[in-house]
mmCIF file of C-alpha atoms in Angstrom:
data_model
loop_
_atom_site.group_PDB
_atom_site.id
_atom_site.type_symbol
_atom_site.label_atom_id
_atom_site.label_comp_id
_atom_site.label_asym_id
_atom_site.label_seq_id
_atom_site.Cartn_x
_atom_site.Cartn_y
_atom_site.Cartn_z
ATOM 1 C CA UNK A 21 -46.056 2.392 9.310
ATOM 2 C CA UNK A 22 -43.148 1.182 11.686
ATOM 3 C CA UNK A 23 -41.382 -1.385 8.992
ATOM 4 C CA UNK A 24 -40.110 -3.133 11.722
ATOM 5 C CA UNK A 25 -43.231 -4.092 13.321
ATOM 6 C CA UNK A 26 -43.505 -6.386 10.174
ATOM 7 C CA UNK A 27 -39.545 -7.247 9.005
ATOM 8 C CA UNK A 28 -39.604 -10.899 10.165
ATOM 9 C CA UNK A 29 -35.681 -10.173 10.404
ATOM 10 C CA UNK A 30 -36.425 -7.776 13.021
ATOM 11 C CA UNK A 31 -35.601 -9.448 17.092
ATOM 12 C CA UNK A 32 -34.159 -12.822 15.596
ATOM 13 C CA UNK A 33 -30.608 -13.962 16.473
ATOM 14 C CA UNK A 34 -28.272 -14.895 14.229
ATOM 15 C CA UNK A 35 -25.682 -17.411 14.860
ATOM 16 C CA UNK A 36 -26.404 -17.450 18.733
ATOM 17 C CA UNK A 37 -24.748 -14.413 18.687
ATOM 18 C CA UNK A 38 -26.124 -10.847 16.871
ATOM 19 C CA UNK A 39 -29.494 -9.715 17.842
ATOM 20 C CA UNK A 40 -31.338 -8.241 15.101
ATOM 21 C CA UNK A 41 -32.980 -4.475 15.880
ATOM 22 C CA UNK A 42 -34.249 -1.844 13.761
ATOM 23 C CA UNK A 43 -33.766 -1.751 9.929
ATOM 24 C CA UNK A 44 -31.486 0.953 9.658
ATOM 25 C CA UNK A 45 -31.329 1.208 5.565
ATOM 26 C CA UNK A 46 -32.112 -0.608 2.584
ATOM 27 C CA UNK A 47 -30.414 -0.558 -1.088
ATOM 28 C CA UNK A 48 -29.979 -2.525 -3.750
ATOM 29 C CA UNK A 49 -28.170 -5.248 -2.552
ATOM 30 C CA UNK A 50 -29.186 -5.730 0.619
ATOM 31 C CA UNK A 51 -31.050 -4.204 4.373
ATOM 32 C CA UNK A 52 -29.023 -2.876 6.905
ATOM 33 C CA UNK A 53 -29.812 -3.385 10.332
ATOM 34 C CA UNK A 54 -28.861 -1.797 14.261
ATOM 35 C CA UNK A 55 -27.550 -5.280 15.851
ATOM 36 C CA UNK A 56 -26.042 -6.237 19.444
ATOM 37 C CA UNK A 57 -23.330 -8.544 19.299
ATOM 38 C CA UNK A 58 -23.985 -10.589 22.524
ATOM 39 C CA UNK A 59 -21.128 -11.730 22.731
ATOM 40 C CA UNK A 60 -18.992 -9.005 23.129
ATOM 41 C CA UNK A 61 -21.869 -6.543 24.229
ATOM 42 C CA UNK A 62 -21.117 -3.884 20.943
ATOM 43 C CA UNK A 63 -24.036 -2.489 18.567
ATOM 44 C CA UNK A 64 -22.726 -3.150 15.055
ATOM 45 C CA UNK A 65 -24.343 -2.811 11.808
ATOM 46 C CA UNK A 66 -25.623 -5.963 10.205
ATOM 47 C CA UNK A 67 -26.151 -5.963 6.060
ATOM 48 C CA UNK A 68 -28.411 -9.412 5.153
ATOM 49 C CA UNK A 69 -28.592 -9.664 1.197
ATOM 50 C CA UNK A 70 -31.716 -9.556 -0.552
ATOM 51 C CA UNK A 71 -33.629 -12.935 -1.279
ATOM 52 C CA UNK A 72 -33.211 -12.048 -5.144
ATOM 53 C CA UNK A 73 -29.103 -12.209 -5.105
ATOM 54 C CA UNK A 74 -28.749 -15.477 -2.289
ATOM 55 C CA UNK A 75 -30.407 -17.815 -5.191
ATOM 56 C CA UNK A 76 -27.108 -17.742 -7.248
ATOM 57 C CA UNK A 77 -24.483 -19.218 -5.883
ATOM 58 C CA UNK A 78 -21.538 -17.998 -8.033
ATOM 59 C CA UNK A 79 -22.256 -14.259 -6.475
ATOM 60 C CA UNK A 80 -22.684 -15.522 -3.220
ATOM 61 C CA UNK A 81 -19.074 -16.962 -3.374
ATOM 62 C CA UNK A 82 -17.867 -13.902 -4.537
ATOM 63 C CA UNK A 83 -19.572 -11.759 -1.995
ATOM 64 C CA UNK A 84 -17.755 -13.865 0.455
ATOM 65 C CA UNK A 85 -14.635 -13.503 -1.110
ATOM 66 C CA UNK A 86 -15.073 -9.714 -1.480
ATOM 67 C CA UNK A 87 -16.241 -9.314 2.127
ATOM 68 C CA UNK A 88 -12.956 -10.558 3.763
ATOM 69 C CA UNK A 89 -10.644 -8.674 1.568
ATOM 70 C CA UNK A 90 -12.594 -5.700 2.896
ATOM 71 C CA UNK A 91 -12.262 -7.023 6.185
ATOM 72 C CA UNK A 92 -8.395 -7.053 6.036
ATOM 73 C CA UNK A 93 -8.652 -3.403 5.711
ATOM 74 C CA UNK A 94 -7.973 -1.332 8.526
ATOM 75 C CA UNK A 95 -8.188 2.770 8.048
ATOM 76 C CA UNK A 96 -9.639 5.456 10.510
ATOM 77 C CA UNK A 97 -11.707 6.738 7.894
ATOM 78 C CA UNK A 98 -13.399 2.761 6.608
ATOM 79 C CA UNK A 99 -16.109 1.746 7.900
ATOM 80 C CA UNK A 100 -14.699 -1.511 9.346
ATOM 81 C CA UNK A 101 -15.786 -5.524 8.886
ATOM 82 C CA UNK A 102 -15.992 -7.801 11.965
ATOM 83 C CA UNK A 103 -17.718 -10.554 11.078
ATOM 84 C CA UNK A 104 -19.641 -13.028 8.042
ATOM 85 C CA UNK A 105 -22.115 -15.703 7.906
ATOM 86 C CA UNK A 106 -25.446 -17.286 6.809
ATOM 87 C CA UNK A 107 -28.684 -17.108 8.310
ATOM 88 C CA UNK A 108 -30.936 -19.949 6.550
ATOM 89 C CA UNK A 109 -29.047 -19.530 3.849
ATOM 90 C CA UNK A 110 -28.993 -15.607 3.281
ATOM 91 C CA UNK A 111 -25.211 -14.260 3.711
ATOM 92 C CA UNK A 112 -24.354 -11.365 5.848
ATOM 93 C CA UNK A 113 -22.072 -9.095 7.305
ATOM 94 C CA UNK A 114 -21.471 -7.516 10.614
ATOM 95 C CA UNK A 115 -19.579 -3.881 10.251
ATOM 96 C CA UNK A 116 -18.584 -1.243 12.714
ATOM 97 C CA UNK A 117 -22.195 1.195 13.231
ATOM 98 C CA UNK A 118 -21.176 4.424 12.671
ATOM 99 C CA UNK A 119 -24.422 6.279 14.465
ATOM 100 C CA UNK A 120 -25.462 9.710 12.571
ATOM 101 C CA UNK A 121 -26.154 9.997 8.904
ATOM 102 C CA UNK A 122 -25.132 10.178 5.065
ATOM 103 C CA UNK A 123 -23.465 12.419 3.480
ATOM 104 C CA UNK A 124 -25.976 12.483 1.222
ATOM 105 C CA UNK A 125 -28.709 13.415 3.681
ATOM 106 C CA UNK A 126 -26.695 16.132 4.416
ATOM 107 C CA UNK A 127 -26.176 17.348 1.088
ATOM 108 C CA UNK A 128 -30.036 17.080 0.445
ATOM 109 C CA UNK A 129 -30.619 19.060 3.592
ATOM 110 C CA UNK A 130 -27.795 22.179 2.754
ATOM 111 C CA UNK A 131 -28.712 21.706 -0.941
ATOM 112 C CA UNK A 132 -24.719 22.200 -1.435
ATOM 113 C CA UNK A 133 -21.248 23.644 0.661
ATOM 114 C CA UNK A 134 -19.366 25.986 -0.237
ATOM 115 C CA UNK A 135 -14.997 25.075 -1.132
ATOM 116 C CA UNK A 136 -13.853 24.708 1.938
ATOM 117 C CA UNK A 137 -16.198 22.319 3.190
ATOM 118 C CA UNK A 138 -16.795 20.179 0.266
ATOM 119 C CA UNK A 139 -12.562 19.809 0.017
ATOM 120 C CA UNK A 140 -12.658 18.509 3.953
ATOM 121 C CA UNK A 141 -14.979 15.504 3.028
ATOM 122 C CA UNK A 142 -13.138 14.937 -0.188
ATOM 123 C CA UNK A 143 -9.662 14.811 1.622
ATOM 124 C CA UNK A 144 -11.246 12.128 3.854
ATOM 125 C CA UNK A 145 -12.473 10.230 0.782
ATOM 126 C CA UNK A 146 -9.041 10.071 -0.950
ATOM 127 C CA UNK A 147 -7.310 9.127 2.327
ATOM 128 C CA UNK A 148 -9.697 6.334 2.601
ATOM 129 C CA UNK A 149 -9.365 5.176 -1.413
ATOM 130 C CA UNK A 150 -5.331 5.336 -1.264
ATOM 131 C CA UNK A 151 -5.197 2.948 1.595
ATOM 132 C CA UNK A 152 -7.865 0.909 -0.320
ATOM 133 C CA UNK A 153 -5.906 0.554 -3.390
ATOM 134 C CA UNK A 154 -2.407 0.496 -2.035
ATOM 135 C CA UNK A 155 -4.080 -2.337 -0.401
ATOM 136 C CA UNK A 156 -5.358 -3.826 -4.138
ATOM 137 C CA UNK A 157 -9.255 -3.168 -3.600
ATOM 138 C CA UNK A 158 -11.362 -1.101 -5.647
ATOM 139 C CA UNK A 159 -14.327 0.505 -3.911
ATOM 140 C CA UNK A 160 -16.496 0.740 -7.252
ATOM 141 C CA UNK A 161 -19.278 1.900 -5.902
ATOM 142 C CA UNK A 162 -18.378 6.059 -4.591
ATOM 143 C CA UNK A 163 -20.915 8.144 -4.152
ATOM 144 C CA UNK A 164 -22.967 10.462 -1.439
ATOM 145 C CA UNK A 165 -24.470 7.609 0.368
ATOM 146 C CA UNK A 166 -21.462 5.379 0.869
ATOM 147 C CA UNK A 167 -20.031 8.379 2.946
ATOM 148 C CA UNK A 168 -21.094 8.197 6.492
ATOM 149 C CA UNK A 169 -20.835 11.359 8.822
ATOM 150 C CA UNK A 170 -20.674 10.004 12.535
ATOM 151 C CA UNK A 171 -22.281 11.907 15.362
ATOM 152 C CA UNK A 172 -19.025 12.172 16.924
ATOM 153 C CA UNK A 173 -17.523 13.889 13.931
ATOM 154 C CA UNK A 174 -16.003 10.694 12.549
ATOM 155 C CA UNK A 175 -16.454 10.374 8.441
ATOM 156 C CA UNK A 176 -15.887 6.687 7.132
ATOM 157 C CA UNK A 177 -16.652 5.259 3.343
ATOM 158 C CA UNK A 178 -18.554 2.160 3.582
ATOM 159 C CA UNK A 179 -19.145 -0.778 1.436
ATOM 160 C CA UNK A 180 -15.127 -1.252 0.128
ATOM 161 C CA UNK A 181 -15.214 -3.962 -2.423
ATOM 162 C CA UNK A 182 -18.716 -5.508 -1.946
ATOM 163 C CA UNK A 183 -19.985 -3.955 -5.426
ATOM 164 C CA UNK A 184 -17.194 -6.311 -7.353
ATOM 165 C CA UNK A 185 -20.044 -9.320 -6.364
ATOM 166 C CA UNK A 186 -23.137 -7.398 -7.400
ATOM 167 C CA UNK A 187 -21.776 -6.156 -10.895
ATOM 168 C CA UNK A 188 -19.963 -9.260 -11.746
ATOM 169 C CA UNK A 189 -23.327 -11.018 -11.289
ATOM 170 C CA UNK A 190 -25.515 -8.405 -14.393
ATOM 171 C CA UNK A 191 -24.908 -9.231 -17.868
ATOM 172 C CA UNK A 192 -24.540 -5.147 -18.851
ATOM 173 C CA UNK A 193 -22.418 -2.244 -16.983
ATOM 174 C CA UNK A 194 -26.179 -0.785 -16.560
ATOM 175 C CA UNK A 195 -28.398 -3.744 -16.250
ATOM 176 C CA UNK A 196 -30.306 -3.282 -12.961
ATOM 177 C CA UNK A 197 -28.688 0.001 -11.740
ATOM 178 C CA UNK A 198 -30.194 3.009 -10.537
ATOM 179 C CA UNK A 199 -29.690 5.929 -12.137
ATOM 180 C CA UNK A 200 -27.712 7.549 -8.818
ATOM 181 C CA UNK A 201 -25.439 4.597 -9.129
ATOM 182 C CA UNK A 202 -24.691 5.001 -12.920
ATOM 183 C CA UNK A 203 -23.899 8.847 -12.185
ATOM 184 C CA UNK A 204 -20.475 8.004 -10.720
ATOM 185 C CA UNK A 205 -19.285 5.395 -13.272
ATOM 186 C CA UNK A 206 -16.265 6.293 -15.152
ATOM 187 C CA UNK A 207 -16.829 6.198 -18.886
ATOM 188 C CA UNK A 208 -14.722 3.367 -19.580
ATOM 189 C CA UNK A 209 -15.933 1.253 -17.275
ATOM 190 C CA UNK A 210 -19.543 2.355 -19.141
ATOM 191 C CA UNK A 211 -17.811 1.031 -21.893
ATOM 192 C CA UNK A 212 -15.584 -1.493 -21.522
ATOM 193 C CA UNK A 213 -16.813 -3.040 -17.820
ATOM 194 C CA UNK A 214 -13.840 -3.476 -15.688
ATOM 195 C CA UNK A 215 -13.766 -1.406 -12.480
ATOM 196 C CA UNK A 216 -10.380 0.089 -12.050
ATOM 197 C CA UNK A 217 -8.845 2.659 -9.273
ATOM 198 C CA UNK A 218 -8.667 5.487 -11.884
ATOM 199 C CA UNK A 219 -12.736 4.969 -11.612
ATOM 200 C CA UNK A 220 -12.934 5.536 -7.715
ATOM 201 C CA UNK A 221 -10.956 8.267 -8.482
ATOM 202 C CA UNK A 222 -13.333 9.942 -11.392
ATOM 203 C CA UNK A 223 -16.390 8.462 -9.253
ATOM 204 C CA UNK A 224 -15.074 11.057 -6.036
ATOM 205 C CA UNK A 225 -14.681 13.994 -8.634
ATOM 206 C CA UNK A 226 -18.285 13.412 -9.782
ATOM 207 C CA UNK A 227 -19.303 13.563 -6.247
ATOM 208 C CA UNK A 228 -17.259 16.913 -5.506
ATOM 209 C CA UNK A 229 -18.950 18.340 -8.359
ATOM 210 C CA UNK A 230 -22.412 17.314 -6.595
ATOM 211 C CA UNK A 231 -20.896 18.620 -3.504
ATOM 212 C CA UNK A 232 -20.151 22.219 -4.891
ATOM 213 C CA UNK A 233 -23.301 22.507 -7.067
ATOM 214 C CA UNK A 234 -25.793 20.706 -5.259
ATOM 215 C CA UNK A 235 -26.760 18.838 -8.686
ATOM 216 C CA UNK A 236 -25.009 15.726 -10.990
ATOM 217 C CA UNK A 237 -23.139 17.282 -13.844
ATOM 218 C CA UNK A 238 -25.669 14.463 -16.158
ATOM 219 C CA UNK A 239 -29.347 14.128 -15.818
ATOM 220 C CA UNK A 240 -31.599 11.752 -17.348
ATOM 221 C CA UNK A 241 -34.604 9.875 -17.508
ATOM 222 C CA UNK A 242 -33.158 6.371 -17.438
ATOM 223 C CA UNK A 243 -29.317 5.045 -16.406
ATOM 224 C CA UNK A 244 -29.133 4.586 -20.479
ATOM 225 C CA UNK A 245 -29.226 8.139 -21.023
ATOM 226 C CA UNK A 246 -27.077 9.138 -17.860
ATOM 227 C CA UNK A 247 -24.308 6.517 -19.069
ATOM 228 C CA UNK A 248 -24.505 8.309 -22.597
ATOM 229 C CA UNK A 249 -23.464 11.499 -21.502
ATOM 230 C CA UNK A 250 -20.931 10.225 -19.359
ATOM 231 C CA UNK A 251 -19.573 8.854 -22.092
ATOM 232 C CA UNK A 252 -19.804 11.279 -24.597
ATOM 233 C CA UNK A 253 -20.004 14.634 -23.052
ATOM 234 C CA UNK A 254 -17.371 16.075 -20.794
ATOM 235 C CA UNK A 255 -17.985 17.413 -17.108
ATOM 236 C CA UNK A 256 -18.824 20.956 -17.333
ATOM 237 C CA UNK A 257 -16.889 23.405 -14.781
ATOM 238 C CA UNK A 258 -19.140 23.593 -11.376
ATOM 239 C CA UNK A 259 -18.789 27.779 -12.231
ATOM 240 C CA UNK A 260 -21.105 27.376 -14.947
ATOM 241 C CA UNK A 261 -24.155 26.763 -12.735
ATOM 242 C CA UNK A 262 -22.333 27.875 -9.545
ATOM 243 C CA UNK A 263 -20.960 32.029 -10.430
ATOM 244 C CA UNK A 264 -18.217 32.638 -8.327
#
């Protein structure tokens, strides 16, 4: 079924000024959308939070507050924020629409890459965390499919900041996280909570090691278990399932 034959979201405008097109994406915080910006006749890509986080209105403040520190960032490989607002109440953002895919529908589709290319998207990744942090944000939230690989060639990490809001606003470092998510989290923020740089940083080896192997270095059945290992079990060298 065509899910935007039935996503009232779908052909409204918002603000007078961004038509609403296809849905584009959807994850845990919120749907992402194809959008025209009227007004200055660009596509852009519009994220409108989920019904289930616009109800409390200490996270919407802080997804506000979030969104324009991301927006002050300006890097050629970060996905870029225009614009903010509320439609009937439900926040949300207007970013620069990178058209192609993620790198993590690439990486399901090659099933892995060898050295050489798997140390060209992590370059890109680290260039795009040091401005972040020299800058004083923490992305919190690296992995596969907050990489996006243009059409044109272009590869920009999305989403800088925004997952400060959503875990400030659960009671646990694993409450209401999916199990990809929890994959990437340093152990002490497992442990302790707080979301530093040195966690992007173990977050983007986690995802090299996915990149090289083609699997997580921890597997489990539920976040809980995932977290566990994370915790208490070291990273295994990628030659240990990868000879050579």
């Amino acid at each position: 079924m065509d899910v935007t034959v039935s996503d009232p979201m779908v052909g409204q405008l918002l603000d007078g000024r961004y038509r609403v097109g296809r849905r584009i994406a959807r994850g845990g915080m919120a749907m992402v959308y194809e959008a025209v910006d009227t007004r200055l006749h660009r596509t852009v890509a519009l994220k409108v939070l989920h019904a289930s986080l616009v109800d409390d209105a200490d996270f919407v403040r802080r997804f506000h507050r979030e969104a324009r520190s991301a927006a002050g960032l300006s890097h050629p490989h970060i996905v870029a924020v225009f614009d903010q607002g509320e439609h009937e109440g439900t926040p949300y953002l207007t970013m620069e629409y990178v058209a192609g895919q993620t790198l993590r529908t690439e990486l399901s589709r090659r099933g892995r890459f060898d050295p050489h290319q798997a140390l060209f998207f992590l370059d890109i990744v680290l260039q795009a965390l040091a401005a972040a942090h020299a800058a004083g944000i923490v992305h919190r939230d690296v992995k596969p499919e907050n990489v996006l690989l243009g059409n044109d060639g272009s590869v920009k990490v999305a989403d800088f900041g925004l997952a400060r809001a959503v875990s400030a606003a659960t009671s646990t470092a694993t409450q209401g996280m999916v199990i990809g998510t929890v994959s990437y989290l340093a152990p002490e923020q497992l442990t302790h909570g707080p979301a530093t740089a040195r966690g992007d940083v173990y977050a983007t080896g986690i995802m090299l090691y996915e990149m090289l192997v083609g699997s997580k270095p921890h597997e489990g059945d539920s976040p809980i278990q995932v977290a566990y290992k994370h915790v208490n079990e070291d990273v295994p060298a990628p030659s240990e399932r990868v000879p050579g």
